[in-house]
Coordinates of C-alpha atoms and ligand atoms in Angstrom, one line a residue:
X38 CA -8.9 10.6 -20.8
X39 CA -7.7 8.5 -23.9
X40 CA -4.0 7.4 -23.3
X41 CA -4.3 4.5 -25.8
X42 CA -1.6 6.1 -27.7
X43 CA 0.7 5.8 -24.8
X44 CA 0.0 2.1 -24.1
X45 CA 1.6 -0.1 -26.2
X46 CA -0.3 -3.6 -27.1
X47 CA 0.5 -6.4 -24.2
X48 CA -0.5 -9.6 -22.5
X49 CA -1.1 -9.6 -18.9
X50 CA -0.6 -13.0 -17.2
X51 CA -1.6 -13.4 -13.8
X52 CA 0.0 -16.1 -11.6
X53 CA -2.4 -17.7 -8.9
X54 CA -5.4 -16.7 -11.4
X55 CA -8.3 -18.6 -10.0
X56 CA -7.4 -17.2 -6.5
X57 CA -8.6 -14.1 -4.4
X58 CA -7.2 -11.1 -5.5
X59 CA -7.6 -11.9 -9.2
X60 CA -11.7 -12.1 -9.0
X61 CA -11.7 -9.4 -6.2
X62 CA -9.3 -6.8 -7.1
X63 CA -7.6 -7.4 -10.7
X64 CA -10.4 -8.1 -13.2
X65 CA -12.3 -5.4 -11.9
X66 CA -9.9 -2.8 -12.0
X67 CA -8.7 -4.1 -15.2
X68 CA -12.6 -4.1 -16.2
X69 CA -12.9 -0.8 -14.7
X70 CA -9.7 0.7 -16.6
X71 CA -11.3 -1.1 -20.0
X72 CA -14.6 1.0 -19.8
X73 CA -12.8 4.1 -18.8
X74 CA -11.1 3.7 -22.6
X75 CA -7.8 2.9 -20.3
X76 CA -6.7 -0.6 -21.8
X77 CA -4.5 -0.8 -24.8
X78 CA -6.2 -1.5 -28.2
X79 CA -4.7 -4.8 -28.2
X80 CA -4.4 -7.1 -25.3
X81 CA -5.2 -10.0 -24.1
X82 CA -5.3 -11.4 -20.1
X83 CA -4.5 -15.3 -19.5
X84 CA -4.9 -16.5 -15.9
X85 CA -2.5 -19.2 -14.6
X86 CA -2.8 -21.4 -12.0
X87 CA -3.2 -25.4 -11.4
X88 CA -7.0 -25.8 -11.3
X89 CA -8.7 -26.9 -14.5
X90 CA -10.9 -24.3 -16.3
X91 CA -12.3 -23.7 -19.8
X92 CA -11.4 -20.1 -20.9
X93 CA -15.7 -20.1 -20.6
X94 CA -15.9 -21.6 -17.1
X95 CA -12.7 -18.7 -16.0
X96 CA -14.6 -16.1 -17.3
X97 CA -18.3 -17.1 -15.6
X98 CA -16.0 -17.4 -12.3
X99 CA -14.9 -14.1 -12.3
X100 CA -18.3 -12.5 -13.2
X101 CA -20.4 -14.4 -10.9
X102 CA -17.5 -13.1 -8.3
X103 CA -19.0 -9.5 -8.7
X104 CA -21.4 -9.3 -11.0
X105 CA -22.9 -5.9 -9.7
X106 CA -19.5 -4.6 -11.4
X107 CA -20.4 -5.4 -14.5
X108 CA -23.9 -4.2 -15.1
X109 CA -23.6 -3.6 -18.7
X110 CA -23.3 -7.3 -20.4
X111 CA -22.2 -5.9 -24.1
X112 CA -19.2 -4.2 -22.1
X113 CA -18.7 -7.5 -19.9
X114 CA -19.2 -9.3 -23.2
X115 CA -16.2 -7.2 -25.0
X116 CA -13.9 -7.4 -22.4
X117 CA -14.3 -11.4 -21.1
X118 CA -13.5 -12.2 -25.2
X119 CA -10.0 -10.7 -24.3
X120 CA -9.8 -13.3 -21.0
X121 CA -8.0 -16.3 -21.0
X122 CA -6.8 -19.6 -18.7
X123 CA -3.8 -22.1 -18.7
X124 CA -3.9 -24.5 -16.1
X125 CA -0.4 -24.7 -14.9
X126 CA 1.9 -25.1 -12.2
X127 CA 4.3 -22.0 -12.0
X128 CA 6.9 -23.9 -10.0
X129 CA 7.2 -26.7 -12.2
X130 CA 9.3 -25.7 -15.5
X131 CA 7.8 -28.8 -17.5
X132 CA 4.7 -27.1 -17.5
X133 CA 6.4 -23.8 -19.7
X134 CA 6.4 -25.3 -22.7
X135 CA 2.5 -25.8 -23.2
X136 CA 2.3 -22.2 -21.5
X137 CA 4.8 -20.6 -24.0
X138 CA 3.1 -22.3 -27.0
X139 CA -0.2 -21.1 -25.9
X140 CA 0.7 -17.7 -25.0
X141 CA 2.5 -17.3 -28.3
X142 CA -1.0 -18.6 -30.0
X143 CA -3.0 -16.3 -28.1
X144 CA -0.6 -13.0 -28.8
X145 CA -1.0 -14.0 -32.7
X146 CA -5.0 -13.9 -31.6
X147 CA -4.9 -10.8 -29.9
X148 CA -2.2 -8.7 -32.1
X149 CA -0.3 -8.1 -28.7
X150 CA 3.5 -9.0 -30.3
X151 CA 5.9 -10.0 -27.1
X152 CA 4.9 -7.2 -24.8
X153 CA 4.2 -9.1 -21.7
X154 CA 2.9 -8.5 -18.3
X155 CA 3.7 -11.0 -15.6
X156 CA 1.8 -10.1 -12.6
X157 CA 2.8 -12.6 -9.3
X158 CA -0.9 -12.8 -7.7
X159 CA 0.3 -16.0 -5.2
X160 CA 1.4 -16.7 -1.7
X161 CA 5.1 -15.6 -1.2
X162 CA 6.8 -18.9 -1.5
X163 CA 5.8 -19.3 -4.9
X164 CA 7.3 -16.4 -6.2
X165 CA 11.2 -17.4 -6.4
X166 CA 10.3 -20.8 -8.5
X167 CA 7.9 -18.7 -10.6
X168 CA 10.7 -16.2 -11.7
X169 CA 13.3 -18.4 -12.0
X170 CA 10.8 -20.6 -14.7
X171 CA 10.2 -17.9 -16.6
X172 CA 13.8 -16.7 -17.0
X173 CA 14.9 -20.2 -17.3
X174 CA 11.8 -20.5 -20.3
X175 CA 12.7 -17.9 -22.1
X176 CA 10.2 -15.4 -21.9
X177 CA 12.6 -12.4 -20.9
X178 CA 13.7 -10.6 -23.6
X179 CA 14.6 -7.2 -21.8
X180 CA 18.4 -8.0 -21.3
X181 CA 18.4 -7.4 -25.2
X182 CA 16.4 -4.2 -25.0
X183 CA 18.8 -3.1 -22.4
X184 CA 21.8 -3.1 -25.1
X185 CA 19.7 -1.9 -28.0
X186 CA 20.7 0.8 -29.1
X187 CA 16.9 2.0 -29.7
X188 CA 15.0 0.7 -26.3
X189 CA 12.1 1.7 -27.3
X190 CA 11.1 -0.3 -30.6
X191 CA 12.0 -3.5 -28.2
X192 CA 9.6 -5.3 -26.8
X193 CA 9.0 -5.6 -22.5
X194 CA 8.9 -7.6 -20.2
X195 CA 7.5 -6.2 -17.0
X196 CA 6.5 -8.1 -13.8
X197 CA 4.0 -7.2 -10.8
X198 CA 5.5 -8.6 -6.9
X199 CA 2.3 -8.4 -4.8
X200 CA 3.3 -8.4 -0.9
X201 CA 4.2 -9.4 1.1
X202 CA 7.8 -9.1 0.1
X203 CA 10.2 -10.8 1.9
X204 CA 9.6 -12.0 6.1
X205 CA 12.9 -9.6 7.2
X206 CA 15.7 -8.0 5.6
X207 CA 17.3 -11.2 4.3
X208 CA 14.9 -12.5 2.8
X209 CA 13.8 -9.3 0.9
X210 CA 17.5 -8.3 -0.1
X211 CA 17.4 -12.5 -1.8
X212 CA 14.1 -11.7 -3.6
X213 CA 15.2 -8.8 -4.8
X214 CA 18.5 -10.5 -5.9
X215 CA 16.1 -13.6 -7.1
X216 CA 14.2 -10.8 -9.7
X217 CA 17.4 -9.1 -10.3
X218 CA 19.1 -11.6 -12.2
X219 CA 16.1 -12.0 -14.5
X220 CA 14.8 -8.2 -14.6
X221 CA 15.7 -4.9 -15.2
X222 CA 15.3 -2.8 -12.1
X223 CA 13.3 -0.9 -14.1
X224 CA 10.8 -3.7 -15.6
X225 CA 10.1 -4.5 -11.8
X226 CA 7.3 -3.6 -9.9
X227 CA 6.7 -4.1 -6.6
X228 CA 3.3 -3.3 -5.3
X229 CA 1.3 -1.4 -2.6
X230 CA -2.3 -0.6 -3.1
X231 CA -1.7 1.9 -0.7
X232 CA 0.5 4.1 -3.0
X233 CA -2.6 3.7 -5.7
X234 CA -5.1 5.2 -3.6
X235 CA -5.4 9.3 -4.7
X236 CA -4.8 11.2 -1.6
X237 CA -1.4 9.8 -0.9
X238 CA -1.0 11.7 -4.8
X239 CA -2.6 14.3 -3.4
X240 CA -0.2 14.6 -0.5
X241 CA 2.2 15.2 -3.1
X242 CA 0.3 18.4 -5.0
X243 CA -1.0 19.6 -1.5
X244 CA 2.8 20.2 -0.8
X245 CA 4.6 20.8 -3.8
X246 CA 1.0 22.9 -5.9
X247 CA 1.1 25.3 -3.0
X248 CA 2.9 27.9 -1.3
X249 CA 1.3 27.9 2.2
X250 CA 2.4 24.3 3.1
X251 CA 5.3 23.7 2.3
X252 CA 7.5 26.6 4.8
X253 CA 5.8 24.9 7.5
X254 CA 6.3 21.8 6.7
X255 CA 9.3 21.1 9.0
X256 CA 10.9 20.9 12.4
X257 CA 10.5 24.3 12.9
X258 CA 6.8 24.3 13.1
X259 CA 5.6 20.5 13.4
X260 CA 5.6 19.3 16.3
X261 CA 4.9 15.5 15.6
X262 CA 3.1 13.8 13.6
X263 CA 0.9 10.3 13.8
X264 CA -0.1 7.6 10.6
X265 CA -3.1 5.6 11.4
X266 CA -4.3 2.8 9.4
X267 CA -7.2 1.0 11.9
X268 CA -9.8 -1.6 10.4
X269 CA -12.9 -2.2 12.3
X270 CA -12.9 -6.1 10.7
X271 CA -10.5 -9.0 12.6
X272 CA -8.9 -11.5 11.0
X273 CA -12.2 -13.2 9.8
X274 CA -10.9 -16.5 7.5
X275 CA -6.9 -14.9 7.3
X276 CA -6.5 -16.1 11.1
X277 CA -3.6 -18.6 9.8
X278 CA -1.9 -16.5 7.2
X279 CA -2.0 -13.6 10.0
X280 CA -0.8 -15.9 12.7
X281 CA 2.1 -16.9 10.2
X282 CA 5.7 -15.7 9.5
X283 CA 4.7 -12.9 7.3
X284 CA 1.5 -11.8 9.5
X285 CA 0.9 -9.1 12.2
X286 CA 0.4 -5.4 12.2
X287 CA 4.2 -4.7 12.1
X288 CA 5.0 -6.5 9.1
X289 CA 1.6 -6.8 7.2
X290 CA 1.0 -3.0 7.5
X291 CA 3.9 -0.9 9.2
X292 CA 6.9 -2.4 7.3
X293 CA 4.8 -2.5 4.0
X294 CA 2.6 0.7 3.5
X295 CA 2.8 3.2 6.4
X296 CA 6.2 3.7 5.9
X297 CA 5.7 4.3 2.4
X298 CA 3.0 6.7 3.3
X299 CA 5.8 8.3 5.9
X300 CA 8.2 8.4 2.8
X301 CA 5.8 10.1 0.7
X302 CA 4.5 12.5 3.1
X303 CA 7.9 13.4 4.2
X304 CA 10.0 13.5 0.6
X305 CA 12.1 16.9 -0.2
X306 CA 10.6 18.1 -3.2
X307 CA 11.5 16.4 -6.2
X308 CA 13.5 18.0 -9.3
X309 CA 10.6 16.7 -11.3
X310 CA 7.7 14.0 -11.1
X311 CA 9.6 11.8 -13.2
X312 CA 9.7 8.3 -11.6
X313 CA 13.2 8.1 -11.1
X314 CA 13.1 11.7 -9.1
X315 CA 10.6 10.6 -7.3
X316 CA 12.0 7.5 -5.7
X317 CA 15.3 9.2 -5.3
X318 CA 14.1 11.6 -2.6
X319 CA 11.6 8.9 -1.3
X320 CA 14.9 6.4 -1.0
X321 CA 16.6 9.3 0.8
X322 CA 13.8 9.3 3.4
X323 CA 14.1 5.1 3.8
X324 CA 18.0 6.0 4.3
X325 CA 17.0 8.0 6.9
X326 CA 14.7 6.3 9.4
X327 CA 16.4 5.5 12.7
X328 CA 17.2 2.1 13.3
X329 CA 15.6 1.5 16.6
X330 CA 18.4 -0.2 19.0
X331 CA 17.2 -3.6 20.5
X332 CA 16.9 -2.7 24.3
X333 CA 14.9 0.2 23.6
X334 CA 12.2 -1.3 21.7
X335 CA 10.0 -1.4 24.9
X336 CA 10.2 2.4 24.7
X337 CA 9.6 3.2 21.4
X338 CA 6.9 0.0 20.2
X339 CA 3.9 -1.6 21.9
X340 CA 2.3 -4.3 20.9
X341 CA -1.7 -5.8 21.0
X342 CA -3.9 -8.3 20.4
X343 CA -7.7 -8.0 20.2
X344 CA -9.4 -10.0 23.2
X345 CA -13.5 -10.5 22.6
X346 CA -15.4 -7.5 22.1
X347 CA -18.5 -5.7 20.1
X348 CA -18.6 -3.2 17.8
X349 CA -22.1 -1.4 16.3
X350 CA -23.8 -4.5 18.3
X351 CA -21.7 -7.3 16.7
X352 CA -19.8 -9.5 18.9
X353 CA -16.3 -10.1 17.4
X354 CA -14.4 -13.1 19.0
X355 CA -10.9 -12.7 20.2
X356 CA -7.9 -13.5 17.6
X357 CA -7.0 -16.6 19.2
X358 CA -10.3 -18.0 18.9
X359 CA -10.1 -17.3 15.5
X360 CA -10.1 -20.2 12.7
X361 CA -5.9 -21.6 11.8
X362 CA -4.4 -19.6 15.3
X363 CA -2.2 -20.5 17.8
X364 CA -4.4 -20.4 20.8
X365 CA -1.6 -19.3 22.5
X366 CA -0.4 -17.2 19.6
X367 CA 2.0 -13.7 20.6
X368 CA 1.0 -12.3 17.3
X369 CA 0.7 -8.7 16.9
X370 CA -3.1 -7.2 15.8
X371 CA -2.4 -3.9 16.9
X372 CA 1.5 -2.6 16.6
X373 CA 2.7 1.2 17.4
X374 CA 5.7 2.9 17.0
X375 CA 7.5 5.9 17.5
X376 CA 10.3 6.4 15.1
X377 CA 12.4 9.7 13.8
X378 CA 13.9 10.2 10.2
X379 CA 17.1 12.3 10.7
X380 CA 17.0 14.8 7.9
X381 CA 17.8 18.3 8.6
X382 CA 14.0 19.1 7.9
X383 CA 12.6 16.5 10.3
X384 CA 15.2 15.9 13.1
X385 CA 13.8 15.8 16.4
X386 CA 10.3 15.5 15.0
X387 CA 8.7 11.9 16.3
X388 CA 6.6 10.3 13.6
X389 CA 4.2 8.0 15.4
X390 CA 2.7 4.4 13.4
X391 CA 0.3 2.6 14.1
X392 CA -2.0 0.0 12.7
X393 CA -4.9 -2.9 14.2
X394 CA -7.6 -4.6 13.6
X395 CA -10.6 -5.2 14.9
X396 CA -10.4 -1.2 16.3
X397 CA -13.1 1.0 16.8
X398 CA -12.9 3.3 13.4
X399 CA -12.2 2.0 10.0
X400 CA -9.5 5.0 8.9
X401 CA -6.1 5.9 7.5
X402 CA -5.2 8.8 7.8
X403 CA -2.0 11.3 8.4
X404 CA -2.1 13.5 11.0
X405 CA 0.0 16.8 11.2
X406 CA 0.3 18.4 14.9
X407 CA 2.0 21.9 15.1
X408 CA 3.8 23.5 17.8
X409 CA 2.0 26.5 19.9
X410 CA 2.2 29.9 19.1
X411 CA 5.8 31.5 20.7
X412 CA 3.5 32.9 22.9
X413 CA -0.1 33.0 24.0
X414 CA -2.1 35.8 24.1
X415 CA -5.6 34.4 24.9
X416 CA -6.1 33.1 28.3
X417 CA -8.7 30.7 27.0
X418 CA -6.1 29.2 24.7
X419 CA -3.7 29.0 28.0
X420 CA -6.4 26.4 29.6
X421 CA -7.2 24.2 26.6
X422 CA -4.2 24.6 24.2
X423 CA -5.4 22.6 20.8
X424 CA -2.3 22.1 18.7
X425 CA -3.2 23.4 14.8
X426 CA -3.6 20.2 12.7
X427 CA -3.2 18.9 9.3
X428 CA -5.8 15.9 9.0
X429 CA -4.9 13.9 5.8
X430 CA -7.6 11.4 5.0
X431 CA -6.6 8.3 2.7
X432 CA -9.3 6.7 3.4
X433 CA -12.2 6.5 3.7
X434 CA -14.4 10.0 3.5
X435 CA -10.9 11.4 1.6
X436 CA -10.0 14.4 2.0
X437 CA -7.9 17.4 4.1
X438 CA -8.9 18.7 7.5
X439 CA -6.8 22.1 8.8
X440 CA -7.6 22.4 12.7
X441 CA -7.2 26.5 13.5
X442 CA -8.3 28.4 16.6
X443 CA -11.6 30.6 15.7
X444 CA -13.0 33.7 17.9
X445 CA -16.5 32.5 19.0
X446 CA -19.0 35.5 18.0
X447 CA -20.1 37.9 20.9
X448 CA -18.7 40.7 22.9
X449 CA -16.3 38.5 25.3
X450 CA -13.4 37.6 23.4
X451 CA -13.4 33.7 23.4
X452 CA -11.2 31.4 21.3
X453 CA -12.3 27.7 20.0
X454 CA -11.0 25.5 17.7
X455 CA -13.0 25.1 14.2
X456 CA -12.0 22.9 10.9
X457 CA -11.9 23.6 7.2
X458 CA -12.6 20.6 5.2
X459 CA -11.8 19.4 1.5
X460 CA -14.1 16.7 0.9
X461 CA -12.9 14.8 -2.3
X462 CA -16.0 13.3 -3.3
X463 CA -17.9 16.5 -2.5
X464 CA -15.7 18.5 -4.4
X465 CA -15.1 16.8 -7.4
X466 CA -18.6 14.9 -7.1
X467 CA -16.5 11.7 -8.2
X468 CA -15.0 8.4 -6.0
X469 CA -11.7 8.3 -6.6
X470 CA -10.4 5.8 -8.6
X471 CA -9.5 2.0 -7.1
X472 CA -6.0 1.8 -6.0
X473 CA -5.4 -1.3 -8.4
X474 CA -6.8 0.4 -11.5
X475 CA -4.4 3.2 -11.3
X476 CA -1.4 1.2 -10.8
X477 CA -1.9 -1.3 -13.1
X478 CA -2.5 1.8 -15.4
X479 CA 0.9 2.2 -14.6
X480 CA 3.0 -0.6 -15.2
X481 CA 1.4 -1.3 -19.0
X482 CA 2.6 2.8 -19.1
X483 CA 5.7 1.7 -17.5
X484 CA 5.6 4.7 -15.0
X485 CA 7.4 3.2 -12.0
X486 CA 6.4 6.1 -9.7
X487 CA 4.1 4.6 -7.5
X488 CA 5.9 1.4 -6.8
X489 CA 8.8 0.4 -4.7
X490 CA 12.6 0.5 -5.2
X491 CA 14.6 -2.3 -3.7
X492 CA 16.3 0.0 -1.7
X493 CA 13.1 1.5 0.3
X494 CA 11.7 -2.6 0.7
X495 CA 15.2 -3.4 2.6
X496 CA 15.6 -0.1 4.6
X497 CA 11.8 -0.1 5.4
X498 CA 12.5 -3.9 6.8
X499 CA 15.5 -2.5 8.4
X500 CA 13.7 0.1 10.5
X501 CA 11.3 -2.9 11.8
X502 CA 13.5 -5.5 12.5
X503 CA 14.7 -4.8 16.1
X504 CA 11.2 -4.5 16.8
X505 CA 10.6 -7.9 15.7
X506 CA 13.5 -9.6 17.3
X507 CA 12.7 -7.8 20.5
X508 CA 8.7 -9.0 20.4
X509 CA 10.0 -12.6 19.4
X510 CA 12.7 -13.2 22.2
X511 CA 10.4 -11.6 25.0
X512 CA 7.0 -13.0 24.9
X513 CA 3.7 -10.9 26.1
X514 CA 2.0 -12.2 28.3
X515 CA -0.9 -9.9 29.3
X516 CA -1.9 -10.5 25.6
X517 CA -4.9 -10.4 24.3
X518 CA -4.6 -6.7 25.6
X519 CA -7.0 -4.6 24.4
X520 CA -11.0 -5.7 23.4
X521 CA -12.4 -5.8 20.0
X522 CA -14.1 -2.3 18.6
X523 CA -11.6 -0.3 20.7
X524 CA -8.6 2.1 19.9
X525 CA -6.1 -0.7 21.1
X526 CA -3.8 -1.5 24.1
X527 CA -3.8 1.1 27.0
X528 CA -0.1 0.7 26.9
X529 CA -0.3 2.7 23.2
X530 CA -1.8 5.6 25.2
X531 CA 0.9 5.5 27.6
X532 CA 3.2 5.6 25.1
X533 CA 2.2 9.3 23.9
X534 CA 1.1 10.4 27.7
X535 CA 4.8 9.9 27.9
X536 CA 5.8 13.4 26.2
X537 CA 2.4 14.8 26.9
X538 CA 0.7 13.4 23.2
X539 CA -2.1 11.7 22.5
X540 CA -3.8 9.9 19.9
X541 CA -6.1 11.7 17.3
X542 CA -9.0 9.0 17.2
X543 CA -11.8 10.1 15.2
X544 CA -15.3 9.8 16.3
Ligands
LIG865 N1 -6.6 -11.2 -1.5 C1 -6.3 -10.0 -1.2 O1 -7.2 -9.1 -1.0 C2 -4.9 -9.5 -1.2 C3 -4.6 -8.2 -0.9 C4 -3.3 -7.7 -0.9 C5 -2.3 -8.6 -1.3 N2 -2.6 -9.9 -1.7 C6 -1.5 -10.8 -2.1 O2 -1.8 -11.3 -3.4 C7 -1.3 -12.6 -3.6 C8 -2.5 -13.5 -3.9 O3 -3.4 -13.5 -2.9 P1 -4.8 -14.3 -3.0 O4 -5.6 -13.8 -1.8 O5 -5.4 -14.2 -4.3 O6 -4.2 -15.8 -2.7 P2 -5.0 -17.1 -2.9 O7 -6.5 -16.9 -2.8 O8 -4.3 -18.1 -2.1 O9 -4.7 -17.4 -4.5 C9 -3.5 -17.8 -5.0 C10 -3.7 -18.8 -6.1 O10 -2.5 -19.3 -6.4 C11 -2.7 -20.5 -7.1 N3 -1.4 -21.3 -7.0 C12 -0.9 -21.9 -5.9 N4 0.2 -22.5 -6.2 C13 0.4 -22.4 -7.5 C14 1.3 -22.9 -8.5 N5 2.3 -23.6 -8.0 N6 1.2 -22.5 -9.7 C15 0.2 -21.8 -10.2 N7 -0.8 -21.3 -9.3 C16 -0.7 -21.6 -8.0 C17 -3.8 -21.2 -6.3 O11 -4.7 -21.8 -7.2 P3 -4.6 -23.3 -7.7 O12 -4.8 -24.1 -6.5 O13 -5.7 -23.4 -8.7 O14 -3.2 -23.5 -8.3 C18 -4.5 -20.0 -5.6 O15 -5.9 -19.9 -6.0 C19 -0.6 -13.0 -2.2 O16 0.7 -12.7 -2.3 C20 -1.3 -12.0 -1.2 O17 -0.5 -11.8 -0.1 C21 -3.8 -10.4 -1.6

């Protein structure tokens, strides 16, 4: 597909460029979306951050990084001319001059006019400095474009938050009040990878392409339904980011991009699949979520921490053994939930969260569970009762499971459950696509679809936050709880035994 038309000509400027998630993540999807004919005819890329590079030395960084991604070197060749570097300190406005000056040479260079891409690739504290510098710089001209009468012949101004955002609901209603005063809501784009990856897309044409889903998609037929995001890895080098004020399961993957898979996969449908229609029925979900009250947090969350274990034959040593942690550290690795969204389609039906590392299954996935029949008819059905499911697979091995009852062949009439399965790469014979390609396809589009409003960041913190406060005034103290390489803390199992459930863990 050729979009160039669509994409106007822009500069992409990445704070916190010589760190992580630039030579992991951005310049390949970037590089990715470049050889896919995806990129703009003119742009340009400048990395920011203190340490001293040539524009040379930047661009052997990144391609040492991962060279197996670039196999073709005339392609690598091409798209490295178009990368850039500016060694500067974000929170210090004294340093915007040389930046502005340079930016303004390399635009000039690159035929990209004042379209510009800011893109916050740093650790949260550096984010409210780094806005208010390039407000207080100069380098917004949106507010104009907002009073033009013709929007569209102004130039942009769009920038990229990564997560986390915000520690709680205060500090995620001042960031957002931070970006307000500087950016249009809608030149704002708050990140999740997870809302890039395909099938949470697909979720959307599963239910809204086809007529067999969507009557059953409600409290009349659902009986409950689970969101799993496990990793098999622990913290590894991330033990004192993890261990710190924005780390743990509840807030590094519940808060952040469960819910947002909950939103998407729960949604009315929209009038249309225009951004703005979009997040209006996904904000209506956010509205929705029950705030947990305080004293029943221990009967509606549970939380774990991974103890030494193995997995495929490697030992993993417990979290607090781990490089940068509190030895004695209450942080949550694992964290479960049950929560309820009171909508007339969903009341009554329990949503159940959970996320952990160091588990035994690398998987997210959404998991549908239907009620029984009104009645039952087959007496081997009476003994073993397997609720119909809807498996959603984001990842990995994407894809869609439906879980039916079968007869088994032969004279006596026996009944046993058996799957279809929609295997993405099988079916298309094609990976999907890297979460960060496709959204930063999107914000030099400026489709705002897959990113987050304010309002769904401080209701999503909302519906967390008595958790939080419950977990930090009552300390655990049978943590770590559960060993590495398993499906976390028995007291999670409890949790579903409780209303005869359990968890779907994949073999
Ligand atoms: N890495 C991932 O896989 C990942 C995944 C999801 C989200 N994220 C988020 O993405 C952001 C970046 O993550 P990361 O892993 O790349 O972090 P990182 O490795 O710590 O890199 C951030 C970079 O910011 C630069 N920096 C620090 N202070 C600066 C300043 N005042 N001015 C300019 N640059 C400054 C540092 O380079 P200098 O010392 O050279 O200035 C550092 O290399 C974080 O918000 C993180 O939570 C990361």
């Amino acid at each position: 597909m050729d979009n160039k038309e669509q994409l106007h000509p822009c500069m992409i400027v990445i704070f916190g460029a010589s760190g992580d998630l630039t030579k992991r993540k951005l310049i390949p999807a970037l590089y990715d979306l470049y050889t896919r004919k995806q990129m703009p005819e003119h742009f340009a890329i400048v990395g920011v951050s203190r340490t001293a590079f040539s524009d040379d030395d930047f661009r052997q960084k990144l391609f040492d990084f991962k060279s197996d991604n670039y196999p073709d070197a005339d392609q690598w060749k091409a798209f490295s001319n178009h990368i850039h570097y500016h060694a500067a300190d974000s929170t210090k406005l004294a340093d915007f001059g040389d930046m502005k000056a340079r930016l303004k040479q390399l635009a000039d260079e690159h035929k990209t006019g004042e379209n510009m891409l800011f893109y916050l690739s740093m650790a949260p504290q550096f984010f409210e400095p780094t806005i208010q510098n390039i407000s207080a710089a100069e380098m917004v001209t949106e507010g104009k474009r907002y009073c033009s009468l013709d929007r569209q012949s102004k130039p942009w101004q769009r920038i990229v938050v990564e997560k986390p955002f915000g520690s709680d609901p205060k500090s995620a209603t001042h960031l957002n009040s931070v970006l307000a005063n500087v950016f249009e809501e809608t030149e704002i784009y708050r990140i999740d990878h997870y809302l890039g990856k395909e099938l949470v897309q697909n979720m959307m044409v599963l239910r809204f392409a086809n007529a067999i889903f969507e009557p059953i998609w409600n409290q009349s037929y659902i009986d409950h339904v689970q969101i799993t995001a496990s990793e098999t890895v622990g913290v590894e080098s991330r033990g004192a980011y993890y261990d710190g004020p924005t780390g743990g399961a509840m807030r590094d993957m519940i808060q952040s991009h469960l819910l947002q898979v909950l939103s998407v996969m729960a949604m009315e449908p929209p009038v249309s699949l225009k951004a703005e229609d979009i997040r209006t029925e996904k904000i209506k979900i956010f509205k929705a979520m029950r705030v947990p009250k305080y004293d029943d947090v221990p009967n509606i969350a549970v939380r774990g921490q991974y103890g030494d274990g193995q997995l495929g034959g490697k030992v993993i040593k417990s979290f607090r053994e781990s490089e940068g942690v509190n030895p004695e550290s209450q942080c949550d690795t694992y964290a479960a939930m049950k929560m309820y969204v009171d909508t007339w389609r969903w009341g009554g039906v329990p949503f159940y969260l959970r996320s952990g590392k160091a588990m035994a299954k690398k998987v997210t996935n959404i998991v549908l569970y239907f009620k029984p029949t009104p009645h039952i008819l087959f007496r081997d059905m009476a003994k073993q009762r397997k609720a119909n499911q809807i498996v959603i697979n984001v990842q990995p091995d994407e894809g869609i499971r439906i879980r039916f009852e079968g007869k088994v062949p032969g004279h006596k009439l026996a009944v046993k459950d058996v799957e279809l399965d929609f295997d993405y790469v099988k079916q298309w014979n094609a990976q999907p696509p890297d979460g960060y390609a496709t959204l930063l396809y999107d914000v030099m589009l400026g489709d705002q679809t897959l990113f987050k409003h304010r309002d769904e960041i401080e209701c999503a913190w909302h519906a967390v936050q008595p958790v939080l406060d419950y977990w930090q005034d009552n300390p655990q103290f049978d943590l770590p709880n559960y060993a590495a390489g398993t499906w976390g803390p028995s007291a999670a199992d409890i949790l579903m035994a409780q209303s005869n459930r359990y968890w779907h863990n994949p073999k």
